[in-house]
Amino acid sequence: MPSRSELAARSLLNAMTEQSPTPSRRELANAIRALSMDAVQRAESGHPGAPMGMADFGAVLWNDFLRHNPADPKWINRDRLILSNGHGSMLQYSLLHLSGYDLSIEDLRSFRQLGSRTPGHPEYGRTPGVETTTGPLGQGLANGVGMALAERALATRFNRPGFPIIDHYTYVIAGDGCLMEGVSYEACSLAGAWGLGKLICLYDSNGISIDGPVKGWFSDDVARRFESCGWHVIPDVDGHDAEAIHQAIAQARAFTDRPTLIVCKTVIAWGSPGKGGSEKSHGAPLGADEVAATRENIDWRHEPFVIPPEIYQAFDARAKGADWEGEWNQMFARYRAEYPGPAAELDRRLACGFPDDWEDLAWNFIHATQDKHEDLATRVASQRALQAYGPHFPSLVGGSADLTESTGIPWSGCRPVDFEHPDGNLIYYGAREFAMNTIMNGLALHGGYIPFGGTFLMFADYGRSAIRMAALMKLRCMFVLTHDSIGVGGDGPTHQPIEHVASLRLIPDLSVWRTCDTAETAVAWKAALERVDGPTALIFTRQKLPHQERTPDQVRAIARGGYVLLDCGADPEAILIATGSEVQLAIEAARQLNGQGRRVRVVSMPSVNVFDAQDAAYRESVLPAQVTRRVVVEAGVTAPWYKYAGSQGAVIGIDRFGECGSPEIIFQHFGFTTERVVAAVTALFTSGANF
């Protein structure tokens, strides 16, 4: 219950509000400008120009159109708002604060500070109401394409006459820099092809970047470019005329067959008399004198971080947000009664649920896979796993960047996504690796889908930034990366990944699996599907790999990331560690050495990060510390593996680019032979290494 002092304060506020005139649209926008320039000035760093320039259409969108509930930022049918030019974060923070989200004025005063809920660029999961982490330009817009696709697909799947259960818009605010980045073009081309009519992009066309006026390096006819991609375009909207902005958004919402780009002509740092329209306002505080001059210029008579009650009241979305969600809840209750099956499926999707018999189903498949003793390329084994698991996950949606068959993405029962069938579960992205990964992130962020996408490992570089963003946001995405080594052969060094597996393992919170056969692949897919708090990279071969013999306990141990695949019957004198296609080399070498009277253990380590997360006792049981004779074998860069090989061990890898030739010849050329592995272990017995 509120205290007497709190009740008194509320009464005073209500009285003041009743006596205050209704603020104008310009005053609402100026509140955003003031908060933005004050926060940047207090932080002594940041970007005041963008939020000051975007304030007018931010205020119109937020107050006139956006359906959301500040008390429940995760309400499934809320409109999504993405600030793709994330350096303008104070625009979003100001709007979240003013409209009633759990973001206080003290949070705004702590802008850009350690531990703050208002970091320099918006971060998903840190600030309530932030839909995605933005900063790397263009990716927010591409995320929006994924969210809009999810909305259209879920609506097609679940809506029924009289029950628009999934029915919301995705709004994106983007700047010149976003549209310069290639990923925006990749993603927007797909948005047009898919006819995402509830995707609306407000383009902050101020013609200024950090380096100055963009006309010298960005002369695109943006309107015609988007029209060519199948978008509606509303050109030359005055970005500082609230009524013009309102009319443009209303017009965009009336288009339902295609996405819409609204070109808003704005002045960066509008209101600043000395730095408005200049790159000087882009990436640095205005300065105390210019802040004071701006206050005078826009007639803002309040102290820093002080907002009049009438402004708060005008922005406050808590009551209408509660009404919107309440009405939706009532509709969904009626929907659940009339359509219990679809309602239950939607519930399970949104809760990241699993089939009731998932553990039994998955392990039965894994053990059956082990028992088949099949020699397969792991990309084919991956497809087999999808065949087994996919039908039990209606939310699973896969795709590929123009390498669908080569990467083993299609599975039985999959249906292509296209303009007429947005609710399919197979996406043809075309040769657009970056867009694929960012759209996958958008699908995951929206909810209701578990996305995965395939390309060659070599081309992971094209979409690496989006993989990193998935890890930063802890999204449930799976990146299927095939053709994983010099085994690509005749395609030559341009297609032979050398450093890629190691570099992916360096990304925090990304789980990486490189499997050696069908059973490890089946376990890897199980682990990826179960990982709801982060992405997974699944790395597979083009070439056929031999089946490895295992006991049931060894099959179960695969899930621990590293395990003893071949033991020597006694305390080992030496240990061979390998992944993927090189595991068989280690097996052959160990058998030869053990036949000579040595005691050599083979450890398969399909997932380094999963193994590292095991308890110390388990890791010691696999890699006893006293055994320092260790050789690691992997067809990639060597440096990261000395963590396991130690100073007295050896690593057999590749620290140069590949060559063109048949896979068999290439592996021999680079020394991936049984003889070399045997020689490396033998050398340790004469070098003084201990056991």
XYZ file of C-alpha atoms in Angstrom:
691
model
C 0.000 0.000 0.000
C 1.362 3.494 -0.852
C 2.535 5.600 2.076
C 0.869 8.899 2.994
C 3.768 10.812 1.492
C 3.482 8.862 -1.745
C -0.269 9.469 -1.888
C 0.293 13.161 -1.270
C 2.866 13.309 -4.039
C 0.492 11.598 -6.423
C -2.303 14.014 -5.537
C -0.006 16.941 -6.171
C 1.065 15.472 -9.486
C -2.543 14.925 -10.524
C -3.440 18.467 -9.564
C -0.506 19.875 -11.496
C -1.405 17.737 -14.497
C -5.024 18.883 -14.471
C -3.915 22.499 -14.471
C -1.222 22.071 -17.132
C -1.966 22.620 -20.790
C -1.713 19.692 -23.185
C 1.821 19.702 -24.574
C 2.337 20.189 -28.288
C 3.927 17.578 -30.502
C 7.035 19.719 -30.714
C 7.250 19.890 -26.917
C 7.006 16.098 -26.730
C 9.851 15.772 -29.201
C 11.868 18.407 -27.368
C 11.645 16.332 -24.188
C 13.456 13.582 -26.069
C 16.021 16.072 -27.365
C 16.676 17.452 -23.908
C 17.070 14.049 -22.262
C 19.337 12.894 -25.060
C 21.711 15.836 -25.098
C 21.792 15.968 -21.293
C 22.607 12.273 -20.944
C 25.384 12.451 -23.541
C 26.770 15.603 -21.955
C 26.762 14.020 -18.500
C 28.474 10.882 -19.829
C 30.992 13.030 -21.715
C 30.608 10.663 -24.669
C 27.972 9.459 -27.068
C 25.927 10.518 -30.060
C 23.483 13.369 -29.428
C 22.845 14.242 -33.068
C 20.853 11.169 -34.105
C 18.276 11.153 -31.285
C 17.815 14.916 -31.562
C 17.212 14.592 -35.298
C 14.900 11.582 -34.934
C 12.939 12.936 -31.975
C 9.925 14.109 -33.979
C 9.186 10.865 -35.746
C 10.108 8.874 -32.620
C 7.467 10.774 -30.654
C 4.817 10.345 -33.372
C 5.451 6.644 -33.820
C 5.490 5.975 -30.100
C 2.396 7.976 -29.220
C 0.192 7.505 -32.279
C 0.867 3.982 -33.536
C 3.012 1.699 -31.395
C 0.997 -1.009 -29.591
C 2.942 -2.190 -26.581
C 2.668 -2.658 -22.846
C 5.394 -1.132 -20.649
C 4.425 -3.506 -17.829
C 5.010 -6.561 -20.044
C 7.807 -5.969 -22.562
C 7.573 -9.619 -23.720
C 3.876 -9.617 -24.664
C 3.882 -11.714 -27.837
C 1.555 -9.492 -29.885
C 3.338 -6.211 -29.202
C 4.640 -4.127 -32.064
C 8.405 -4.404 -32.418
C 10.518 -1.247 -32.597
C 14.159 -1.595 -33.617
C 16.697 1.205 -33.528
C 19.038 -0.057 -36.222
C 21.342 2.955 -35.917
C 22.014 1.985 -32.333
C 24.407 4.842 -31.614
C 21.235 6.941 -31.290
C 20.337 4.898 -28.214
C 19.193 7.873 -26.160
C 16.203 8.192 -28.467
C 15.077 4.724 -27.419
C 15.978 5.124 -23.754
C 14.140 8.443 -23.567
C 11.000 6.950 -25.110
C 11.108 3.880 -22.875
C 11.468 6.054 -19.792
C 8.799 8.555 -20.766
C 6.220 5.921 -21.690
C 6.447 4.045 -18.398
C 8.921 1.196 -18.785
C 11.027 0.113 -15.832
C 13.738 2.577 -16.751
C 14.171 5.412 -14.294
C 15.556 8.912 -14.675
C 18.569 7.702 -12.691
C 19.109 5.048 -15.347
C 19.227 7.823 -17.943
C 21.636 9.790 -15.768
C 23.851 6.685 -15.743
C 24.052 6.548 -19.533
C 27.192 4.751 -20.760
C 28.382 3.927 -17.234
C 29.642 0.555 -16.040
C 26.753 -1.713 -15.073
C 24.153 0.744 -16.320
C 20.865 -0.316 -17.884
C 21.524 2.362 -20.511
C 24.709 1.293 -22.304
C 26.088 3.243 -25.251
C 24.298 0.970 -27.725
C 21.032 -0.848 -26.947
C 21.529 -4.349 -25.553
C 18.885 -7.047 -25.643
C 18.234 -8.474 -22.189
C 19.733 -5.516 -20.341
C 17.117 -2.822 -20.915
C 13.376 -3.579 -20.781
C 11.765 -2.783 -24.115
C 14.910 -3.180 -26.214
C 14.098 -5.792 -28.861
C 17.592 -6.472 -30.169
C 21.182 -5.463 -29.628
C 22.170 -2.873 -32.209
C 25.307 -0.976 -32.979
C 26.919 -2.723 -35.957
C 24.977 -0.789 -38.575
C 22.455 -2.529 -40.793
C 21.989 -5.587 -38.631
C 19.033 -4.139 -36.743
C 17.197 -3.625 -40.027
C 17.991 -7.219 -41.013
C 16.794 -8.429 -37.588
C 13.568 -6.586 -38.331
C 13.152 -8.583 -41.537
C 13.407 -11.772 -39.468
C 10.856 -10.493 -36.944
C 8.451 -9.457 -39.688
C 8.834 -12.862 -41.346
C 8.088 -14.548 -38.014
C 4.978 -12.406 -37.566
C 3.632 -13.220 -41.036
C 4.462 -16.913 -40.728
C 2.924 -17.337 -37.275
C -0.164 -15.381 -38.339
C -0.602 -17.678 -41.340
C -0.166 -20.757 -39.150
C -2.242 -19.822 -36.107
C -4.768 -17.088 -36.926
C -8.352 -18.097 -37.516
C -11.406 -16.086 -38.646
C -12.181 -13.635 -35.891
C -8.983 -14.518 -34.044
C -6.005 -12.356 -35.168
C -3.794 -13.888 -32.484
C -0.567 -12.784 -34.168
C -1.146 -9.335 -35.620
C 1.514 -6.705 -35.108
C 3.902 -4.416 -36.973
C 7.667 -4.339 -37.028
C 9.063 -0.797 -37.138
C 12.704 -0.079 -37.839
C 14.494 3.237 -37.512
C 17.595 3.269 -39.709
C 20.108 5.863 -40.813
C 22.361 6.508 -43.785
C 25.041 4.245 -42.331
C 22.603 1.334 -42.045
C 21.745 1.603 -45.720
C 25.416 1.807 -46.719
C 26.088 -1.565 -45.098
C 25.608 -4.406 -47.536
C 23.597 -6.525 -45.111
C 20.711 -4.043 -45.334
C 20.442 -4.554 -49.066
C 20.697 -8.343 -48.708
C 17.943 -8.475 -46.109
C 15.652 -5.890 -47.701
C 15.808 -7.714 -51.021
C 14.429 -10.775 -49.256
C 11.796 -8.718 -47.408
C 10.470 -7.509 -50.744
C 10.459 -11.005 -52.231
C 8.539 -12.327 -49.228
C 6.023 -9.474 -49.246
C 6.414 -8.529 -45.584
C 3.656 -5.947 -45.526
C 3.871 -5.241 -41.803
C 7.513 -4.176 -41.950
C 7.924 -0.389 -41.933
C 11.316 1.296 -42.017
C 11.680 4.958 -41.081
C 14.834 6.129 -42.799
C 16.552 8.993 -41.000
C 17.944 10.677 -44.102
C 20.075 13.455 -42.657
C 22.985 13.118 -45.091
C 25.601 13.188 -42.323
C 27.956 10.519 -41.045
C 30.912 10.752 -38.681
C 33.189 11.688 -41.585
C 30.881 14.497 -42.731
C 28.306 14.983 -45.521
C 27.728 11.612 -47.190
C 27.148 12.929 -50.712
C 30.767 12.209 -51.579
C 30.465 8.469 -50.850
C 26.752 7.689 -50.703
C 24.960 8.947 -53.772
C 22.453 6.088 -54.135
C 18.911 6.832 -55.168
C 17.632 5.027 -52.091
C 13.981 5.283 -53.086
C 14.542 3.609 -56.448
C 16.798 1.008 -54.854
C 14.083 -0.052 -52.424
C 11.422 0.085 -55.129
C 13.539 -2.300 -57.178
C 13.547 -4.657 -54.167
C 9.744 -4.705 -54.133
C 9.120 -2.122 -51.394
C 6.619 0.678 -51.233
C 8.465 3.955 -50.824
C 7.092 7.178 -49.338
C 9.692 9.786 -50.285
C 10.704 13.183 -48.963
C 8.735 13.290 -45.730
C 9.604 16.261 -43.546
C 11.106 14.510 -40.524
C 10.351 17.514 -38.310
C 6.686 17.886 -39.261
C 4.661 15.691 -36.911
C 1.546 15.710 -39.075
C 3.508 14.730 -42.181
C 5.138 11.901 -40.242
C 1.763 10.734 -38.941
C 0.261 10.680 -42.432
C 3.250 8.778 -43.813
C 3.073 6.056 -41.154
C -0.697 5.754 -41.585
C -0.163 5.362 -45.339
C 2.532 2.734 -44.754
C 0.226 0.741 -42.492
C -2.409 0.712 -45.227
C -0.032 -1.180 -47.536
C -0.283 -4.873 -46.721
C 1.307 -6.594 -49.685
C 4.823 -5.194 -49.429
C 7.129 -3.593 -46.855
C 7.387 0.186 -46.780
C 10.290 2.613 -46.584
C 9.495 6.109 -45.313
C 12.236 8.541 -46.300
C 12.330 11.139 -43.512
C 14.368 14.222 -44.364
C 15.869 15.395 -41.098
C 18.547 17.664 -39.686
C 21.013 15.943 -37.396
C 20.941 17.524 -33.919
C 17.886 19.568 -34.856
C 17.583 22.509 -32.464
C 21.296 22.950 -31.866
C 22.135 26.419 -33.266
C 25.859 25.797 -33.571
C 26.131 22.098 -34.415
C 22.807 21.166 -36.002
C 23.265 19.757 -39.512
C 26.951 19.076 -38.868
C 29.061 15.980 -38.227
C 30.282 17.809 -35.089
C 27.109 16.587 -33.372
C 27.428 12.990 -34.517
C 29.798 11.295 -32.139
C 30.591 13.743 -29.350
C 28.722 15.766 -26.705
C 27.486 19.150 -27.796
C 29.398 20.872 -24.991
C 27.972 22.803 -22.043
C 27.677 26.085 -23.919
C 25.951 24.505 -26.916
C 23.579 22.565 -24.663
C 22.598 25.854 -23.020
C 22.186 27.504 -26.420
C 20.035 24.598 -27.605
C 17.792 24.910 -24.563
C 17.268 28.536 -25.421
C 16.726 27.808 -29.102
C 14.041 25.141 -28.589
C 12.500 26.993 -25.639
C 13.149 24.177 -23.159
C 13.081 25.928 -19.760
C 13.778 22.953 -17.499
C 16.881 21.785 -15.719
C 18.759 18.704 -16.958
C 16.782 15.475 -16.492
C 13.690 17.344 -15.361
C 10.506 16.493 -17.276
C 7.226 18.329 -16.576
C 4.286 16.175 -15.383
C 2.201 16.980 -18.452
C 4.927 15.531 -20.678
C 5.027 12.330 -18.658
C 1.256 12.082 -18.796
C 1.181 12.569 -22.565
C 3.736 9.796 -23.125
C 2.461 7.365 -20.467
C 1.423 4.141 -22.232
C 0.808 1.969 -19.179
C -2.994 2.223 -19.100
C -3.569 1.712 -22.811
C -0.878 -0.971 -22.906
C -2.664 -2.894 -20.158
C -5.930 -2.529 -22.078
C -4.376 -3.795 -25.318
C -2.845 -6.829 -23.671
C -5.979 -7.465 -21.616
C -8.134 -7.487 -24.747
C -5.673 -9.849 -26.401
C -5.688 -12.195 -23.398
C -9.472 -12.378 -23.525
C -9.344 -13.142 -27.246
C -6.705 -15.825 -26.719
C -8.808 -17.442 -23.986
C -11.700 -17.723 -26.467
C -9.258 -18.991 -29.109
C -7.923 -21.633 -26.710
C -11.434 -22.883 -26.039
C -12.297 -23.092 -29.736
C -8.902 -24.205 -31.082
C -7.157 -26.068 -28.238
C -4.633 -27.841 -30.476
C -3.158 -24.744 -32.169
C -3.234 -22.862 -28.859
C -1.223 -25.586 -27.146
C 1.286 -25.651 -29.996
C 1.734 -21.877 -29.833
C 2.210 -22.097 -26.066
C 4.907 -24.736 -26.497
C 6.678 -22.739 -29.162
C 6.782 -19.597 -27.095
C 7.958 -21.507 -24.027
C 10.835 -23.175 -25.959
C 9.229 -26.495 -25.053
C 10.263 -29.995 -26.041
C 8.311 -33.121 -26.967
C 7.196 -35.031 -23.868
C 9.328 -38.030 -24.783
C 12.275 -36.004 -26.077
C 15.052 -37.662 -24.071
C 13.970 -41.180 -24.996
C 13.369 -40.210 -28.613
C 16.763 -38.556 -28.989
C 18.848 -41.196 -27.224
C 17.067 -44.028 -29.026
C 18.005 -42.394 -32.318
C 21.595 -41.809 -31.187
C 22.094 -45.411 -30.076
C 20.425 -46.694 -33.249
C 22.785 -44.496 -35.265
C 25.757 -45.985 -33.420
C 24.491 -49.492 -34.071
C 24.191 -48.942 -37.835
C 27.980 -48.642 -38.267
C 27.577 -46.334 -41.268
C 30.478 -44.537 -42.911
C 29.038 -41.174 -43.939
C 30.091 -37.582 -44.487
C 29.041 -35.754 -41.346
C 27.014 -33.319 -43.467
C 24.938 -36.361 -44.500
C 24.799 -37.549 -40.892
C 23.534 -34.078 -39.995
C 20.705 -34.416 -42.469
C 19.856 -37.824 -40.969
C 19.641 -36.182 -37.537
C 17.342 -33.506 -38.926
C 15.163 -36.230 -40.410
C 14.837 -37.782 -36.964
C 14.462 -34.667 -34.819
C 12.857 -32.135 -37.142
C 9.301 -33.526 -37.250
C 9.110 -33.228 -33.457
C 9.919 -29.505 -33.520
C 7.250 -27.610 -35.492
C 9.111 -24.410 -34.621
C 12.267 -25.531 -36.425
C 12.954 -23.469 -39.545
C 16.064 -24.026 -41.643
C 17.644 -22.496 -44.666
C 20.810 -22.004 -46.618
C 22.701 -19.317 -48.493
C 22.368 -20.913 -51.950
C 23.932 -24.191 -50.766
C 20.817 -25.984 -49.606
C 21.554 -29.469 -50.904
C 25.328 -29.252 -50.386
C 24.915 -28.444 -46.710
C 22.257 -31.093 -46.081
C 19.626 -28.655 -44.919
C 16.396 -30.117 -46.399
C 14.682 -32.820 -44.383
C 11.584 -34.899 -44.926
C 8.454 -32.827 -44.759
C 10.086 -29.420 -45.039
C 8.213 -26.801 -47.062
C 9.770 -23.757 -48.758
C 9.030 -20.236 -47.550
C 7.852 -17.895 -50.287
C 5.446 -15.032 -50.943
C 2.418 -17.325 -51.007
C 3.586 -19.655 -48.221
C 5.308 -17.640 -45.484
C 4.663 -20.397 -42.937
C 7.031 -22.895 -44.549
C 10.083 -24.185 -42.706
C 12.738 -24.123 -45.439
C 14.169 -20.738 -46.422
C 16.117 -20.152 -49.613
C 18.234 -17.136 -48.705
C 20.210 -16.961 -51.940
C 23.909 -16.064 -51.773
C 23.409 -13.893 -48.688
C 25.269 -15.398 -45.717
C 25.191 -12.217 -43.646
C 21.488 -11.613 -44.203
C 20.743 -15.255 -43.446
C 22.398 -15.055 -40.047
C 20.859 -11.707 -39.108
C 17.391 -12.831 -40.212
C 17.857 -15.992 -38.160
C 18.615 -13.759 -35.175
C 15.411 -11.827 -35.857
C 13.368 -15.033 -36.018
C 14.804 -16.152 -32.687
C 14.242 -12.742 -31.098
C 10.614 -12.661 -32.159
C 9.815 -16.003 -30.582
C 8.002 -19.023 -31.911
C 10.852 -20.275 -34.107
C 14.124 -22.146 -33.726
C 16.183 -21.081 -36.747
C 19.183 -22.759 -38.334
C 21.090 -21.908 -41.478
C 23.749 -23.587 -43.557
C 26.726 -22.556 -45.628
C 30.298 -23.684 -46.173
C 32.569 -23.092 -43.194
C 34.773 -20.900 -45.393
C 31.891 -18.469 -45.841
C 31.177 -18.147 -42.144
C 33.327 -15.020 -42.411
C 30.606 -13.316 -44.434
C 28.153 -13.665 -41.576
C 30.556 -13.756 -38.638
C 29.364 -10.488 -37.110
C 25.819 -11.860 -36.917
C 27.088 -15.077 -35.302
C 28.832 -12.914 -32.723
C 25.630 -10.933 -32.153
C 23.693 -14.176 -31.654
C 26.212 -15.149 -28.981
C 26.090 -11.702 -27.370
C 22.287 -11.927 -27.169
C 22.332 -15.640 -26.193
C 19.939 -16.575 -28.980
C 18.766 -20.074 -29.797
C 20.231 -20.252 -33.304
C 22.190 -22.998 -35.047
C 24.802 -22.298 -37.693
C 25.449 -25.359 -39.869
C 28.911 -25.055 -41.428
C 30.010 -27.806 -43.805
C 33.045 -28.499 -46.024
C 35.139 -27.972 -42.960
C 38.774 -28.387 -43.937
C 41.329 -29.092 -46.630
C 39.094 -32.080 -47.358
C 37.305 -29.735 -49.759
C 40.213 -30.610 -52.047
C 39.928 -29.400 -55.624
C 38.151 -26.170 -54.738
C 41.525 -24.971 -53.496
C 42.618 -22.548 -50.773
C 39.768 -20.083 -51.369
C 37.367 -22.733 -50.106
C 39.574 -24.465 -47.538
C 39.007 -23.101 -44.028
C 42.171 -23.069 -41.939
C 41.626 -20.590 -39.117
C 37.847 -20.702 -39.024
C 37.129 -23.380 -36.439
C 39.603 -21.822 -34.025
C 38.181 -18.351 -34.539
C 34.627 -19.545 -33.883
C 35.745 -21.227 -30.670
C 37.028 -17.840 -29.521
C 33.561 -16.250 -29.597
C 32.197 -16.181 -26.038
C 28.948 -18.108 -25.456
C 29.076 -19.807 -28.874
C 28.987 -23.590 -28.552
C 31.076 -25.187 -31.315
C 30.904 -28.861 -32.379
C 33.168 -30.558 -34.925
C 32.111 -34.178 -35.131
C 33.913 -37.306 -36.322
C 31.050 -39.605 -37.357
C 27.300 -40.246 -37.357
C 26.916 -40.774 -33.604
C 28.793 -37.630 -32.616
C 26.734 -35.699 -35.145
C 23.461 -36.982 -33.689
C 24.594 -35.971 -30.194
C 25.709 -32.553 -31.427
C 22.298 -31.862 -32.929
C 20.605 -32.938 -29.706
C 22.818 -30.560 -27.733
C 22.149 -27.710 -30.155
C 18.372 -28.144 -29.988
C 18.492 -28.263 -26.191
C 20.594 -25.133 -25.860
C 18.018 -22.416 -25.207
C 20.467 -19.840 -23.852
C 22.897 -19.448 -26.718
C 23.788 -20.310 -30.311
C 25.606 -23.352 -31.638
C 27.952 -23.808 -34.582
C 27.795 -27.311 -36.076
C 30.821 -28.080 -38.240
C 30.666 -30.981 -40.684
C 32.689 -32.625 -43.445
C 32.156 -32.918 -47.138
C 34.013 -36.222 -47.292
C 32.935 -39.598 -45.912
C 34.269 -40.499 -42.446
C 34.500 -43.962 -40.883
C 32.198 -45.086 -38.113
C 33.854 -45.342 -34.674
C 33.225 -48.212 -32.281
C 31.829 -47.245 -28.870
C 30.245 -48.765 -25.822
C 26.878 -47.341 -24.675
C 28.728 -45.429 -21.935
C 31.039 -43.891 -24.529
C 28.041 -42.865 -26.634
C 26.602 -41.057 -23.619
C 29.970 -39.438 -22.921
C 29.951 -37.691 -26.298
C 27.552 -35.155 -24.780
C 30.350 -34.053 -22.410
C 32.306 -32.554 -25.302
C 35.426 -34.720 -24.893
C 35.735 -38.373 -23.953
C 37.978 -41.410 -24.171
C 37.246 -43.042 -27.502
C 40.068 -45.614 -27.451
C 41.864 -46.628 -24.280
C 44.952 -48.658 -23.784
C 43.805 -50.972 -20.995
C 46.033 -49.380 -18.364
C 47.324 -45.998 -17.287
C 48.217 -44.195 -20.517
C 51.749 -43.190 -21.355
C 50.599 -40.796 -24.055
C 47.350 -39.221 -25.208
C 46.197 -38.365 -28.721
C 43.519 -35.652 -28.956
C 41.631 -35.134 -32.196
C 38.434 -33.750 -33.704
C 36.370 -34.385 -36.799
C 38.025 -36.088 -39.735
C 41.336 -36.365 -37.894
C 39.949 -38.685 -35.202
C 40.457 -41.684 -37.477
C 44.133 -40.747 -37.905
C 44.526 -40.751 -34.127
C 42.794 -44.136 -33.858
C 45.048 -45.699 -36.505
C 48.191 -44.273 -34.913
C 47.211 -45.399 -31.412
C 46.474 -48.919 -32.557
C 49.862 -49.103 -34.246
C 51.652 -47.746 -31.168
C 49.723 -49.967 -28.773
C 50.641 -52.930 -30.960
C 54.262 -51.985 -30.332
C 53.779 -52.176 -26.581
C 52.999 -48.528 -25.882
C 49.965 -47.377 -23.907
C 48.291 -44.648 -25.942
C 44.819 -43.225 -25.306
C 42.679 -41.460 -27.915
C 40.419 -38.619 -26.834
C 37.817 -37.339 -29.242
C 36.926 -33.730 -28.466
C 34.014 -32.697 -30.666
C 33.256 -29.640 -28.504
C 36.085 -27.888 -26.698
C 33.834 -25.422 -24.877
C 31.459 -28.154 -23.662
C 34.401 -30.209 -22.415
C 35.885 -27.196 -20.647
C 32.572 -26.702 -18.833
C 32.711 -30.176 -17.239
C 33.738 -30.643 -13.644
C 37.425 -30.924 -12.852
C 37.196 -34.591 -11.869
C 35.752 -35.578 -15.231
C 38.307 -33.555 -17.172
C 41.092 -35.146 -15.145
C 39.705 -38.616 -15.863
C 39.903 -37.912 -19.600
C 43.161 -35.949 -19.642
C 45.213 -36.912 -16.558
C 47.507 -34.050 -15.684
C 50.480 -36.351 -15.135
C 50.372 -37.547 -18.737
C 52.318 -34.823 -20.532
C 53.050 -36.783 -23.667
C 50.189 -35.348 -25.725
C 49.678 -34.886 -29.447
C 46.718 -32.949 -30.874
C 45.611 -33.536 -34.464
C 43.280 -31.108 -36.271
C 43.340 -29.765 -39.821
C 43.496 -26.129 -38.791
C 45.689 -23.586 -37.051
C 47.785 -25.003 -34.245
C 48.122 -22.213 -31.669
C 44.895 -22.777 -29.654
C 45.626 -26.458 -29.119
C 48.744 -25.941 -27.005
C 46.303 -25.350 -24.158
C 45.839 -29.142 -24.188
C 49.128 -30.286 -25.674
C 51.161 -28.378 -23.123
C 54.709 -27.178 -23.458
C 56.002 -30.740 -23.798
C 53.412 -31.877 -26.306
C 52.958 -31.439 -30.039
C 50.217 -30.203 -32.372
C 49.772 -31.476 -35.918
C 47.845 -28.822 -37.840
C 48.103 -26.235 -40.603
C 49.466 -22.731 -40.223
C 49.333 -21.729 -43.874
C 46.717 -21.608 -46.634
C 45.726 -24.759 -48.453
C 46.339 -26.126 -51.931
C 44.260 -27.417 -54.826
C 44.130 -31.173 -55.357
C 42.215 -34.300 -54.444
C 41.406 -34.584 -50.725
C 43.572 -37.662 -50.296
C 46.599 -35.995 -51.884
C 46.034 -32.754 -49.971
C 45.909 -34.509 -46.593
C 49.153 -36.324 -47.425
C 50.742 -33.114 -48.666
C 50.096 -31.413 -45.336
C 51.281 -34.365 -43.286
C 47.982 -35.725 -42.036
C 49.128 -39.330 -42.129
C 49.265 -42.156 -39.652
C 53.028 -42.243 -40.012
C 53.417 -38.613 -38.968
C 51.178 -39.027 -35.947
C 53.073 -42.139 -34.863
C 56.372 -40.316 -35.312
C 55.140 -37.346 -33.258
C 54.144 -39.572 -30.342
C 57.350 -41.612 -30.568
C 59.417 -38.439 -30.449
C 57.843 -37.551 -27.111
C 59.257 -40.698 -25.569
C 62.751 -39.502 -26.369
C 62.222 -35.832 -25.513
C 61.829 -36.240 -21.771
C 58.042 -35.815 -21.504
C 56.530 -37.493 -18.459
C 53.642 -39.836 -17.874
